[in-house]
Short mmCIF file of C-alpha atoms and ligand atoms in Angstrom, two decimals:
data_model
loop_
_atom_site.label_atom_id
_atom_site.label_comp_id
_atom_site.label_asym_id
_atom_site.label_seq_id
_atom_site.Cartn_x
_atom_site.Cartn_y
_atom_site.Cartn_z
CA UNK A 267 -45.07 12.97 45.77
CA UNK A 268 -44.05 10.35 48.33
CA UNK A 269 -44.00 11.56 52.19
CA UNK A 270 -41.29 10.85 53.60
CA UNK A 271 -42.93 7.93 55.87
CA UNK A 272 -44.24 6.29 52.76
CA UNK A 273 -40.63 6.01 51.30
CA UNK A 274 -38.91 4.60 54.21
CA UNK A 275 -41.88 1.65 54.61
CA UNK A 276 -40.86 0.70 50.68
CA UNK A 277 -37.25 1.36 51.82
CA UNK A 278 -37.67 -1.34 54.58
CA UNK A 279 -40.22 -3.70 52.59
CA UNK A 280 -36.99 -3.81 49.79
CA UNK A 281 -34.65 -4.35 52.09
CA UNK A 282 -35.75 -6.93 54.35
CA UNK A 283 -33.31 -6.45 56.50
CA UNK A 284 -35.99 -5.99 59.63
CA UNK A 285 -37.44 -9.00 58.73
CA UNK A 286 -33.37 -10.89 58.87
CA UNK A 287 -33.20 -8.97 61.67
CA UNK A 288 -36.11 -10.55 63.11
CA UNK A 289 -36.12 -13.91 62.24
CA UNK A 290 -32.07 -14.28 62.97
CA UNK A 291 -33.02 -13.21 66.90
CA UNK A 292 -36.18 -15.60 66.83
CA UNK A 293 -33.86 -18.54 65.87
CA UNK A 294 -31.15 -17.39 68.44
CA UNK A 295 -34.42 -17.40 70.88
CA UNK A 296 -35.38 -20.88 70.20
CA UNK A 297 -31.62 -21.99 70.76
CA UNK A 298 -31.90 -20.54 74.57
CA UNK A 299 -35.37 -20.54 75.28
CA UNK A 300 -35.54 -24.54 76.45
CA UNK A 301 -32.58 -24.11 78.14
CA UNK A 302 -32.79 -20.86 80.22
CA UNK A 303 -34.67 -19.87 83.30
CA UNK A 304 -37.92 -20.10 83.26
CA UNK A 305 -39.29 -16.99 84.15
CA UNK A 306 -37.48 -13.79 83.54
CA UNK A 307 -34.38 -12.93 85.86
CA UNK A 308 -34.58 -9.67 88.47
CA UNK A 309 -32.45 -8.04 86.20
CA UNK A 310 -34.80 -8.28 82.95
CA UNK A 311 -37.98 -7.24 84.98
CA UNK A 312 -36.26 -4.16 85.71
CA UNK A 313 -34.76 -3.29 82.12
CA UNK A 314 -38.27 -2.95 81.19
CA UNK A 315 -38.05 0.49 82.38
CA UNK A 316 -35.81 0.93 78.91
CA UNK A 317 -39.59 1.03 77.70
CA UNK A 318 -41.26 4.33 79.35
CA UNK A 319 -40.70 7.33 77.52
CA UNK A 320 -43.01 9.75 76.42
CA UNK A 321 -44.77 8.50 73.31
CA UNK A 322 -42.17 9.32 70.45
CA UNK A 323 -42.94 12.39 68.27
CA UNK A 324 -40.73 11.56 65.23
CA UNK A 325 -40.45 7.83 63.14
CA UNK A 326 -37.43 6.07 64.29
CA UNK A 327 -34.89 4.18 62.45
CA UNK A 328 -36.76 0.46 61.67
CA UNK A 329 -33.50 -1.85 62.41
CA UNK A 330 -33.46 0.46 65.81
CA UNK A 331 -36.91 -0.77 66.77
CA UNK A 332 -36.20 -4.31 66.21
CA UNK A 333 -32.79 -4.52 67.71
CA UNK A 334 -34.33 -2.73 70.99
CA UNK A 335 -37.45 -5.30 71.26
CA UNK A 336 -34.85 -7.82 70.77
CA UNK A 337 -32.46 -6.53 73.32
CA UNK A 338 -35.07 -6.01 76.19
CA UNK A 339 -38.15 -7.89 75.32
CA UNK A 340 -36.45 -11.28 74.88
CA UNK A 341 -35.50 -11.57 77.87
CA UNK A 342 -38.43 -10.53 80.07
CA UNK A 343 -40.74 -13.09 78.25
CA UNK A 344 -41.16 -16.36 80.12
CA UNK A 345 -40.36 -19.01 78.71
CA UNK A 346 -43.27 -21.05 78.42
CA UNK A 347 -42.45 -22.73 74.88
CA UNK A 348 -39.69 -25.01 76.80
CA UNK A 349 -39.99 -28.15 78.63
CA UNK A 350 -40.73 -26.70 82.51
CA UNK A 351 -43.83 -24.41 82.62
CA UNK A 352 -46.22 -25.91 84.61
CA UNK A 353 -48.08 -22.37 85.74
CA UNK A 354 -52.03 -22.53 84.71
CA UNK A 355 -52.76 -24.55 81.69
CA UNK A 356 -50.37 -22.77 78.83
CA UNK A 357 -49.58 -25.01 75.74
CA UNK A 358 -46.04 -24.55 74.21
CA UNK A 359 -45.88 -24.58 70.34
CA UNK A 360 -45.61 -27.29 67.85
CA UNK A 361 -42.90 -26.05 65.72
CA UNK A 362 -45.10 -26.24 62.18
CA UNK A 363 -48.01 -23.90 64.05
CA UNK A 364 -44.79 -21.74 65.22
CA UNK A 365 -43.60 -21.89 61.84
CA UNK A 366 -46.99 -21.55 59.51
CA UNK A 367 -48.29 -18.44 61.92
CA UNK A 368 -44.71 -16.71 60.98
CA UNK A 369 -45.20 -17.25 57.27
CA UNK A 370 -49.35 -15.97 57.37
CA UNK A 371 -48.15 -13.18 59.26
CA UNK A 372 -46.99 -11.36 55.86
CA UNK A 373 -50.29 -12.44 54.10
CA UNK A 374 -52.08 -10.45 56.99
CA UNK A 375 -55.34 -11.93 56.55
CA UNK A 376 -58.88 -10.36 57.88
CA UNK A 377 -61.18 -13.40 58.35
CA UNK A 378 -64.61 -11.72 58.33
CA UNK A 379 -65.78 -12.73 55.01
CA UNK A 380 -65.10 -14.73 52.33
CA UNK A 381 -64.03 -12.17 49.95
CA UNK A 382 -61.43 -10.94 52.45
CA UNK A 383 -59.71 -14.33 51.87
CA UNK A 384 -60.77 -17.17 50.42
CA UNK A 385 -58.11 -19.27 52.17
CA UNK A 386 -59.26 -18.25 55.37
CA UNK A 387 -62.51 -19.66 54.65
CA UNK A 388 -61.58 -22.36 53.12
CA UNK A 389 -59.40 -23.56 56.30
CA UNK A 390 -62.15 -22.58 58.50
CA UNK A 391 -64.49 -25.41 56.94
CA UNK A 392 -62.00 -27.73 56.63
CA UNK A 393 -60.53 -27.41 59.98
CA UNK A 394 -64.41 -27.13 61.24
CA UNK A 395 -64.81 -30.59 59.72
CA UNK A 396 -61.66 -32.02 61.05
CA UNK A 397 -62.64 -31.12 64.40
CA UNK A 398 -65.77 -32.75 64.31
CA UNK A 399 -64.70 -36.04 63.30
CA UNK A 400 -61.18 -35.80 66.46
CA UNK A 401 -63.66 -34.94 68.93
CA UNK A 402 -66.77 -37.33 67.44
CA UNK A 403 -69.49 -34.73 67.52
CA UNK A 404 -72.26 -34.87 65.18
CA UNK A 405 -72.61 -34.25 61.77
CA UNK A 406 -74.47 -30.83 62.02
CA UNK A 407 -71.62 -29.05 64.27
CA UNK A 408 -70.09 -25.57 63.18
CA UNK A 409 -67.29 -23.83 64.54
CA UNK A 410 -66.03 -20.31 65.61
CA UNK A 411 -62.72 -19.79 64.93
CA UNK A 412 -62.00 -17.45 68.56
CA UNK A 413 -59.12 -15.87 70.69
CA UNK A 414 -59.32 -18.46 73.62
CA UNK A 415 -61.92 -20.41 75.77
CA UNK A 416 -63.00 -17.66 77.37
CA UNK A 417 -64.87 -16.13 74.21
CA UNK A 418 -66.18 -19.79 73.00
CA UNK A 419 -67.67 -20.07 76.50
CA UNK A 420 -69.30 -16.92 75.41
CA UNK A 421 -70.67 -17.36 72.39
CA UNK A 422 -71.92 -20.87 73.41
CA UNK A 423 -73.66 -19.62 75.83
CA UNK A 424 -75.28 -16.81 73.76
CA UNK A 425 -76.89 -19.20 71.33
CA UNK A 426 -78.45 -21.69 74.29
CA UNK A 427 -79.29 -17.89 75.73
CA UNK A 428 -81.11 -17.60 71.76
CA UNK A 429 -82.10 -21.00 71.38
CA UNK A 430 -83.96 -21.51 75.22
CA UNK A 431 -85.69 -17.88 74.65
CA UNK A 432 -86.87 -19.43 71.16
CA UNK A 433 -88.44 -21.87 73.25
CA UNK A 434 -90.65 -19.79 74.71
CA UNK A 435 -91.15 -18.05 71.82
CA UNK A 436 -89.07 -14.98 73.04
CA UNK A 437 -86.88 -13.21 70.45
CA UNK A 438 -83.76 -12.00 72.61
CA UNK A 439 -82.30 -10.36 70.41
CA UNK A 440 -84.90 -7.71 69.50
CA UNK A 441 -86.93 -8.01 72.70
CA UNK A 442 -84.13 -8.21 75.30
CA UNK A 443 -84.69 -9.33 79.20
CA UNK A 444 -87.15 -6.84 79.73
CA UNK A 445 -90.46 -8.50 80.53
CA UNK A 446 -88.58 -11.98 79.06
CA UNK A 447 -89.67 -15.22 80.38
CA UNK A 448 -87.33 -17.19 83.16
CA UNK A 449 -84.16 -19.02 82.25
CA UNK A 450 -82.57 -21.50 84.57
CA UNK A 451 -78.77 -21.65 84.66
CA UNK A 452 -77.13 -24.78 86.57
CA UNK A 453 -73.34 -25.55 86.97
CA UNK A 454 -71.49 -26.76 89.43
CA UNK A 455 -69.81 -25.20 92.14
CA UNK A 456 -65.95 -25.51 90.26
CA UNK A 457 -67.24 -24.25 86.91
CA UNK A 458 -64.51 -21.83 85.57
CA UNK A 459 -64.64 -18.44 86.21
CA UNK A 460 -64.76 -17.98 82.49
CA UNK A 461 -67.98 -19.32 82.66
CA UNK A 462 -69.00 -16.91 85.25
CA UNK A 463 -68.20 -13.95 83.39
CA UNK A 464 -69.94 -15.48 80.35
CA UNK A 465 -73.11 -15.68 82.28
CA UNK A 466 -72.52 -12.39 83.56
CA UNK A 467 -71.82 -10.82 80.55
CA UNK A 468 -74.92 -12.16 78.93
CA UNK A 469 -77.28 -10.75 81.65
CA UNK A 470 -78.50 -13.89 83.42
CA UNK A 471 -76.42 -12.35 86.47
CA UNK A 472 -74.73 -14.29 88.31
CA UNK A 473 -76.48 -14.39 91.48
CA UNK A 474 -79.13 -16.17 89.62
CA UNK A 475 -76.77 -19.68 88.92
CA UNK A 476 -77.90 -22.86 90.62
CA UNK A 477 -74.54 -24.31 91.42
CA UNK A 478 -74.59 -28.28 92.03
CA UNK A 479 -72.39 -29.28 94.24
CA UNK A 480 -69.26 -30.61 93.53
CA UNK A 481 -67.04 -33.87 94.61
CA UNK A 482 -63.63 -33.89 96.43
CA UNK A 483 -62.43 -33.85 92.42
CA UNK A 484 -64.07 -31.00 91.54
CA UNK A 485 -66.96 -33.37 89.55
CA UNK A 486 -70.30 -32.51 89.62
CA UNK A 487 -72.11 -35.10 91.86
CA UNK A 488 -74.76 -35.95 89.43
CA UNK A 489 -77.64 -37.36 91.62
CA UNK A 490 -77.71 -33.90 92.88
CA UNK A 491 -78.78 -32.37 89.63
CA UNK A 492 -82.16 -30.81 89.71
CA UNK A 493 -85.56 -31.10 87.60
CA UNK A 494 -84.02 -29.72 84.56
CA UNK A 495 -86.69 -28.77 81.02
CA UNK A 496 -86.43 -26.90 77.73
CA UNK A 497 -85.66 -23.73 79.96
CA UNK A 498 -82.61 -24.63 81.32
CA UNK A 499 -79.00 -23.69 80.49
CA UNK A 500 -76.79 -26.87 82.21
CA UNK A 501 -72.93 -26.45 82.07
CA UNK A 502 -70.85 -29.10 82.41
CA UNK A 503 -66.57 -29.40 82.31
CA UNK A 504 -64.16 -31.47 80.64
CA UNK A 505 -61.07 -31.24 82.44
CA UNK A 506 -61.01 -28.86 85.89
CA UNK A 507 -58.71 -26.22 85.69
CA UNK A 508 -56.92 -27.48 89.26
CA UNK A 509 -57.63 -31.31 89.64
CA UNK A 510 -58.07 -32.01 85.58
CA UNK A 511 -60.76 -33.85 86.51
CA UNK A 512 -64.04 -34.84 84.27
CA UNK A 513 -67.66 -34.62 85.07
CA UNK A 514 -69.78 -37.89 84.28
CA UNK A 515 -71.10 -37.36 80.97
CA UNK A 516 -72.37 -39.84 80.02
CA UNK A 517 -74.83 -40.33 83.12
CA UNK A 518 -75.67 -36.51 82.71
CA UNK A 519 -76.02 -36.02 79.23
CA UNK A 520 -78.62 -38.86 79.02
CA UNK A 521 -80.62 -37.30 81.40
CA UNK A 522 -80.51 -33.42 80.28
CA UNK A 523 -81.10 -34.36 76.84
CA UNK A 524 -84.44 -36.45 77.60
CA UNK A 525 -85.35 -32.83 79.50
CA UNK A 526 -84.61 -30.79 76.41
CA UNK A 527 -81.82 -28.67 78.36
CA UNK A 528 -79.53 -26.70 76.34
CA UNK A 529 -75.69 -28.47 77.60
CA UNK A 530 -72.63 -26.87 77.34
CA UNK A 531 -69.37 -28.59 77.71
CA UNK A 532 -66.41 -25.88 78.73
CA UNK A 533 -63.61 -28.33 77.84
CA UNK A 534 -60.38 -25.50 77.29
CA UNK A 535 -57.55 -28.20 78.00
CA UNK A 536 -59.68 -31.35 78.67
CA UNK A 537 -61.96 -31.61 75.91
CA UNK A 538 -58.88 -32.95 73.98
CA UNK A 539 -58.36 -36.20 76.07
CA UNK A 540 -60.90 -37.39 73.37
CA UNK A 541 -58.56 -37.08 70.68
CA UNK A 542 -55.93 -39.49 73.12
CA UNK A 543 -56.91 -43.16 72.59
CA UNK A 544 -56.22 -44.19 75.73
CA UNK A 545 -57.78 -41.29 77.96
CA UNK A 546 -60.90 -40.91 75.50
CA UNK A 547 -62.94 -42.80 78.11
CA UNK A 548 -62.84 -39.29 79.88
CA UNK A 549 -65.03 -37.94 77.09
CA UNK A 550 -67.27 -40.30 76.71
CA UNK A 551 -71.35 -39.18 76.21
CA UNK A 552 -70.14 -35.25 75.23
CA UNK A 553 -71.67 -35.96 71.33
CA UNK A 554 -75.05 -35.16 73.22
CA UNK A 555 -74.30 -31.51 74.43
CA UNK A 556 -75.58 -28.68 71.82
CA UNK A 557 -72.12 -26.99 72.12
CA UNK A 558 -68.54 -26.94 73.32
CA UNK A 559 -65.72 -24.67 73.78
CA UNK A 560 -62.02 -25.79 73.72
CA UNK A 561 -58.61 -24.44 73.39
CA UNK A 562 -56.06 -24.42 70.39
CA UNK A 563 -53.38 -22.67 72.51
CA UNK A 564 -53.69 -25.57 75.27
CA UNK A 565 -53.21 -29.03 75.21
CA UNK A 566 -53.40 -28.74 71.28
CA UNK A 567 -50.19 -26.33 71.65
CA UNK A 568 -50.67 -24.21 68.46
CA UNK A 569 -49.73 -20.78 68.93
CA UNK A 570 -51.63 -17.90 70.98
CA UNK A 571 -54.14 -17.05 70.81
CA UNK A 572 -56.35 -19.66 69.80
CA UNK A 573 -59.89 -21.06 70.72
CA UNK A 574 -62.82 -22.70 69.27
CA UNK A 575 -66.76 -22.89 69.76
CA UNK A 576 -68.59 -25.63 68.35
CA UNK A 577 -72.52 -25.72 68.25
CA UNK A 578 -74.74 -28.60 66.69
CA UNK A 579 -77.47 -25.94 66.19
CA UNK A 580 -76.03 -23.32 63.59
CA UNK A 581 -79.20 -21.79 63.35
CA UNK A 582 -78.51 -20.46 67.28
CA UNK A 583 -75.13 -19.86 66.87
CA UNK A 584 -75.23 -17.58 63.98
CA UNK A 585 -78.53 -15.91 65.33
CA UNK A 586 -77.08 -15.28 68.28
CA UNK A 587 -74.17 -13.68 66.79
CA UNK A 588 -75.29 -12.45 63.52
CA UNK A 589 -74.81 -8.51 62.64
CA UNK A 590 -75.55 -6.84 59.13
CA UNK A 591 -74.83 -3.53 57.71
CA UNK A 592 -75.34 -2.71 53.58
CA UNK A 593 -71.53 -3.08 53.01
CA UNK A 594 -71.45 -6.57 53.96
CA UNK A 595 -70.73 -9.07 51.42
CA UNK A 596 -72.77 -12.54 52.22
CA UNK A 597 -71.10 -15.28 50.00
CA UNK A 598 -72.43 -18.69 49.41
CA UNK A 599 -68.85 -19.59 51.22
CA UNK A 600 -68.61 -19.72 54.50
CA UNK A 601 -68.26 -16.09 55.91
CA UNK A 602 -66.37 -16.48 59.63
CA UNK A 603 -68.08 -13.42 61.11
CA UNK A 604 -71.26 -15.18 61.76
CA UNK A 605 -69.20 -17.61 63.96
CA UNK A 606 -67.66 -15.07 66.51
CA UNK A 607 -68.37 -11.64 68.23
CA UNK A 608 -65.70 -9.76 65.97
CA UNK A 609 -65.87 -8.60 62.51
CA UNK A 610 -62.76 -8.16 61.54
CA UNK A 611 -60.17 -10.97 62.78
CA UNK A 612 -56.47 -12.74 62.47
CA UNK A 613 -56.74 -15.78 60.77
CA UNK A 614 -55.93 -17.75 63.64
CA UNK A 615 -57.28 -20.82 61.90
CA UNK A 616 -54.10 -20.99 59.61
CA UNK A 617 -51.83 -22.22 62.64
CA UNK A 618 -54.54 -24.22 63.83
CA UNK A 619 -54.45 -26.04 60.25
CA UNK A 620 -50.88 -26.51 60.08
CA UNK A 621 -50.56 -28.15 63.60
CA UNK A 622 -53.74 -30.46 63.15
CA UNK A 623 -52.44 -31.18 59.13
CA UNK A 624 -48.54 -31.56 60.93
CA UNK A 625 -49.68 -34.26 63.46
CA UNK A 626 -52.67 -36.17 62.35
CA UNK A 627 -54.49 -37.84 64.95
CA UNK A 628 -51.45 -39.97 65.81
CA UNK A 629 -49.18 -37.29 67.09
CA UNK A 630 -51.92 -35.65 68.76
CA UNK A 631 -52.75 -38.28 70.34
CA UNK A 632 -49.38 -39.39 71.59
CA UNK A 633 -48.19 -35.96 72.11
CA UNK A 634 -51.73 -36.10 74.36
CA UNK A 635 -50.58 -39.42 75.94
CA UNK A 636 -47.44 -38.08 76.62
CA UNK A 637 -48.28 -35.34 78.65
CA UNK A 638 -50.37 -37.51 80.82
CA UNK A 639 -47.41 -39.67 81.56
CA UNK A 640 -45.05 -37.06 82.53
CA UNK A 641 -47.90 -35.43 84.99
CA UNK A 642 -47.97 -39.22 86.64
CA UNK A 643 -44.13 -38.95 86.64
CA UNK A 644 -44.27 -35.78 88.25
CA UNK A 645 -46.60 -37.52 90.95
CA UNK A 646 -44.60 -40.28 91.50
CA UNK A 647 -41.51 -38.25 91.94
CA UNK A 648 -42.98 -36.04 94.20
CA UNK A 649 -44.86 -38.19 96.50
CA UNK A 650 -41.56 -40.24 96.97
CA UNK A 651 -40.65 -37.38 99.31
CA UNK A 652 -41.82 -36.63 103.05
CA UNK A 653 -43.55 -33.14 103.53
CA UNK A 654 -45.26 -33.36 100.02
CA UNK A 655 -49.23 -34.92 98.94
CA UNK A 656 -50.93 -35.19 95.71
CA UNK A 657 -54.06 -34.39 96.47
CA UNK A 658 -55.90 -35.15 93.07
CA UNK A 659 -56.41 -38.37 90.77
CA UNK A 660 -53.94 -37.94 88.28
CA UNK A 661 -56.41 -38.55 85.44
CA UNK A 662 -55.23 -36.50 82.82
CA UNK A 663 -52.27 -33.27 82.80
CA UNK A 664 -52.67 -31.57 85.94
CA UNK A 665 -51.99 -32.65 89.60
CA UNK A 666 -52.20 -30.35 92.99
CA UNK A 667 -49.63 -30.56 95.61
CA UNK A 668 -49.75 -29.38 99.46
CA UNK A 669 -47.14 -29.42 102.14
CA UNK A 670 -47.83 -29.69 105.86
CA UNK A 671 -49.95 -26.62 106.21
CA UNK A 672 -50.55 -23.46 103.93
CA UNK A 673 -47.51 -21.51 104.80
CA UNK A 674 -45.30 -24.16 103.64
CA UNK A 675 -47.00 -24.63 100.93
CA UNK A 676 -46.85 -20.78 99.63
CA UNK A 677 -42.76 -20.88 101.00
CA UNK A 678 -42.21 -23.63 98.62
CA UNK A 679 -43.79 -21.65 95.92
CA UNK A 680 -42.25 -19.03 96.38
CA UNK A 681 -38.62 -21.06 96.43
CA UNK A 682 -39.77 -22.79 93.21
CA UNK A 683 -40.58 -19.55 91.63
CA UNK A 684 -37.39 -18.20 92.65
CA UNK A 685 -35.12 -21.31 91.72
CA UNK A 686 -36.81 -20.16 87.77
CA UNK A 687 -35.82 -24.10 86.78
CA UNK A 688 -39.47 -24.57 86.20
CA UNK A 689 -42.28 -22.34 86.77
CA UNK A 690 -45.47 -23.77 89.28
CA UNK A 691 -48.30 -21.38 90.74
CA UNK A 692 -50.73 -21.86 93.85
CA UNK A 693 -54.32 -22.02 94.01
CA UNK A 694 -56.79 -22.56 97.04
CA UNK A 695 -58.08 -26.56 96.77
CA UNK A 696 -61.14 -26.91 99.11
CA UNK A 697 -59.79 -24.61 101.44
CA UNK A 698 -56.15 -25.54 101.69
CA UNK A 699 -53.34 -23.21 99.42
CA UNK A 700 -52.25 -26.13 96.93
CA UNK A 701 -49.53 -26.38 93.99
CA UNK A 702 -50.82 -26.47 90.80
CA UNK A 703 -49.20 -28.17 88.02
CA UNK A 704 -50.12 -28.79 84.75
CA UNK A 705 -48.20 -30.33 82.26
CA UNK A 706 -49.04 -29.05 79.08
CA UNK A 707 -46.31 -28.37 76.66
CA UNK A 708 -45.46 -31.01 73.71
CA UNK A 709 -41.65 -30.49 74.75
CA UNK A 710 -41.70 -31.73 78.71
CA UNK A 711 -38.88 -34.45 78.74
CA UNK A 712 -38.71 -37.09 81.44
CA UNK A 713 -35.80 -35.11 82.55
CA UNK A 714 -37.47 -32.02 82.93
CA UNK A 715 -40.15 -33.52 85.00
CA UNK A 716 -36.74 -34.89 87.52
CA UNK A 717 -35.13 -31.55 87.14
CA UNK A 718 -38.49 -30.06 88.33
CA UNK A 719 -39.17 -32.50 90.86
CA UNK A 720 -35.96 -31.57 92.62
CA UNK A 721 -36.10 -28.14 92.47
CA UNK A 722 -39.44 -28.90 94.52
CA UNK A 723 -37.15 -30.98 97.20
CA UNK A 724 -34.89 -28.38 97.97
CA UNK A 725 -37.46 -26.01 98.04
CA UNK A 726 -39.23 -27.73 100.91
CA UNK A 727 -35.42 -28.14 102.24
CA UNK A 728 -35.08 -24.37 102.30
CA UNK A 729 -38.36 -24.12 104.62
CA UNK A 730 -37.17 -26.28 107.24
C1 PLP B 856 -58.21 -21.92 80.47
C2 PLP B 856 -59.61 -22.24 80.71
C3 PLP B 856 -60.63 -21.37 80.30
C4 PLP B 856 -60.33 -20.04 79.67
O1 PLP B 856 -59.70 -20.22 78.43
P1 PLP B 856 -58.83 -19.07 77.74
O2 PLP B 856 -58.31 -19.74 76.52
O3 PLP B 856 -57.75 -18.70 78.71
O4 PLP B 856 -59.74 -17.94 77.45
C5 PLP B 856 -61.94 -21.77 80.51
N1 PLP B 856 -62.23 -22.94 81.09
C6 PLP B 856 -61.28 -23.81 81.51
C7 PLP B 856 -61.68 -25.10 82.15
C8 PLP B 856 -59.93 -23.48 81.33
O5 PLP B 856 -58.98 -24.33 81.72
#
C-alpha cells in the first residue's frame, strides 16, 4: 500500500504540470526582469508577510505551492540578472549556465564520489583542467568545486595551514595548535573580510595577522613586506572588493617564493582579468602562488552559488581536507570530496561547464572586456557632473564615487536606492562614505550605464 503522500508525488511527477507551471512563470520572469525596478517595490517587501504562518500541519495542493512562490516571491527578488545592479560584486547569468543548471536540477546530482555520478566527476576534471590553462597556472593545479570565495579562501588556507606545519614537521591535523610551532600570517591591511574569517576560523586568530600596509588603491605597498621563510602564510588580492584594484605580483611573488612562503591569491571577481586579453597584465606573476580562490558566480556570471579553489600542491589540499569512514567508496576517478569541506554536494560544476563550454575564451574574454568598458563609461559619465569624484583608477569593473562630504554622499544613496533604476551601495574608502559600483553582469548595455548615470544626477539634484 501507497500512503497517500507517496501517490500524490507520482501524481505530480506524471503530470508535470508543476514543472509547466514553473518554467511558464520563469520565462514570464526573464521577459520583466531586465526591464523592471531594480530592487523590489515597498509594496512586495511587505507581501512577504503572505509567508508567516505557523508551519503547515497537512500537504498542500502542489500547483498551490508554486502559484504562491510565483505570486509573492517574484516580485520581492532583486533583480540582479538585468543590466543595472551595481551593489557588491554579483554576476548576472549567462543564459546557457541559467539554462544547463535548470536541466541538472532533475538529475539531482550528489558530487561526493565518483560512484554518486560519474558525470560529476568527469566535469570536475575537465573543468579543473580548463581552468588551469584560462588562468595559466601550472600543470600540477587541482580544484575544489565550492559554494563561493569565501569557502575557497578557506580551504586554501587550510592546506598552506597543513603544508607550513609539515614544514616543521608538525602534523596539524592529529596534533592540533596545542604545543605547535609558530606560523606567520601577513596580508595587507584591505584583505577581504573573507579572508579574516578564514584565518579565524582556522585558529591562527586574528589578532595574530601582520597586516602590510596598503596604498591609496588598496595595493599592498610591497617594499613594506617583511622577512618572510618557509613559516609564513602571505595573502595577496586580485581585484579589491571597493577600488578593483591589483596587488604587484609579479614583484611579490618573486620574492616570497625565493623565501619558501606559502602565497595565496584571493582573486573572487579579479582573478578573471587574466582570462581578458587586454587586462591580463593585471595578473601577471600569480602562476607562482601555491593556491587561489575565485568566483564562478562573479565576473564569470554562471549561476549561484559558485566558487573555486585551486592548489598546485594536491598533496596539502586533500590532506588538509581529507575525511574517511568504512562506507566510503575511493575510486581511481576523481572523488570531489577530497577537494572541499562537504561530503555531500550540488553539482555546481555542471553550470560552470556549460558557461565556460558556451563562451570559450573569446566570449569570456570580451564579455570580460566589456564590463571594463562600461565601468570607464560609468566614470566618464559621472565625473562630467559637478558635486561627484571618482576616487579610484578605473582598472578593471569597479569604481568608488563621493560627493562633497559624507552626508551627501549617503543622501544620494539613499535617492539612488529609492529611484530602483539601478541598484548602488556605500562603503567607507579611507575614511570617507563612498559609492561603490561594480559592473559585473554580462547584460549592462551602454544605455544602462546612461540610464544609471542619470538617476545619479538627479539624485544629487534632490540633495540640494
Ligand atoms: C566577493 C569576495 C569574496 C567572497 O566571495 P563569496 O563568493 O561571496 O563567498 C572574497 N574576496 C573578494 C575579494 C571578494 O570580492
Amino acid at each position: 500500500m501507497m500512503s497517500t503522500i507517496q501517490q500524490k508525488m507520482f501524481e505530480e511527477l506524471r503530470e508535470k504540470k508543476i514543472f509547466d507551471k514553473a518554467i511558464d512563470y520563469g520565462y514570464a520572469y526573464l521577459d520583466h526582469a531586465l526591464k523592471r525596478n531594480v530592487f523590489p517595490t515597498d509594496e512586495a517587501i511587505s507581501n512577504l508577510k503572505n509567508f508567516e504562518e505557523e508551519m503547515p500541519l497537512r500537504s498542500s495542493n502542489a500547483s498551490d505551492v508554486i502559484d504562491f512562490l510565483n505570486q509573492f516571491g517574484a516580485p520581492a527578488t532583486v533583480s540582479q540578472i538585468g543590466g543595472r545592479y551595481f551593489g557588491f560584486v554579483n554576476g548576472s547569468v549567462v543564459p546557457t549556465g541559467m539554462a544547463a543548471k535548470s536541466l541538472a536540477t532533475f538529475w539531482d546530482q550528489n558530487t561526493a564520489m565518483y560512484v554518486l555520478s560519474p558525470l560529476a566527476s568527469k566535469l570536475e576534471s575537465i573543468v579543473e583542467g580548463w581552468l588551469r590553462s584560462v588562468f595559466n597556472l601550472p600543470r600540477e593545479t587541482v580544484a575544489g568545486f565550492v559554494s563561493g570565495t569565501s569557502s575557497a579562501n578557506f580551504c586554501a588556507l587550510a592546506a598552506a595551514r597543513y603544508r607550513l606545519f609539515k614544514n616543521q614537521n608538525w602534523d596539524i591535523n592529529k596534533k592540533g595548535f596545542v604545543n605547535a610551532p609558530p606560523i606567520r600570517v601577513v596580508t595587507g591591511k584591505e584583505a577581504h573580510s573573507t579572508v579574516i574569517k578564514a584565518i579565524t576560523l582556522l585558529g591562527f586568530g586574528h589578532g595574530n595577522i601582520e597586516f602590510i600596509e596598503t596604498d591609496e588603491q588598496g595595493r599592498i605597498c610591497p617594499e613594506l613586506i617583511p622577512e618572510l621563510d618557509n613559516k609564513t602564510l602571505l595573502i595577496l588580492q586580485a581585484g579589491n572588493v571597493n577600488t578593483g584594484s591589483f596587488d604587484a605580483f609579479s614583484k611579490i611573488c618573486d620574492k616570497a617564493k625565493k623565501a619558501g612562503a606559502w602565497m595565496h591569491i584571493d582573486g573572487a571577481f579579479g582573478l578573471w582579468a587574466g582570462a581578458c586579453e587586454k587586462l591580463s597584465h593585471l595578473t601577471n606573476g600569480i602562476e607562482q602562488a601555491n593556491s587561489w580562490a575565485v568566483d564562478g558566480h562573479k565576473t564569470l556570471n554562471t549561476p549561484y552559488d559558485c566558487g573555486i579553489v585551486m592548489c598546485s600542491d594536491k598533496e596539502a589540499l586533500t590532506g588538509a581536507l581529507h575525511m574517511s569512514g568504512g562506507y566510503i567508496v575511493v575510486s581511481e576517478f576523481r572523488d570531489g570530496m577530497y577537494y572541499t569541506p562537504e561530503m555531500s554536494r550540488r553539482a555546481r560544476v555542471i553550470e560552470l561547464w556549460a558557461t565556460l563550454k558556451y563562451l570559450g575564451r573569446e566570449g569570456i574574454d570580451q564579455m570580460i572586456f566589456e564590463m571594463h568598458e562600461r565601468a570607464k563609461q560609468f566614470a566618464n559619465e559621472i565625473s562630467a557632473t559637478d558635486g561627484f569624484t571618482v576616487l579610484n583608477d578605473v582598472v578593471f569593473n569597479q569604481l568608488l564615487v563621493r560627493c562633497a562630504t559624507d552626508e551627501i554622499t549617503n543622501k544620494v544613496i539613499e535617492h539612488v536606492q529609492n529611484e530602483r533604476v539601478c541598484w548602488v551601495g556605500g562603503s567607507t574608502w579611507q575614511g570617507k562614505r563612498v559609492i561603490r559600483i561594480s559592473v559585473c553582469s554580462w547584460a549592462t548595455t551602454a544605455d544602462d550605464i546612461s540610464k544609471s548615470a542619470q538617476s545619479f544626477k538627479s539624485a544629487l539634484a534632490k540633495t540640494k
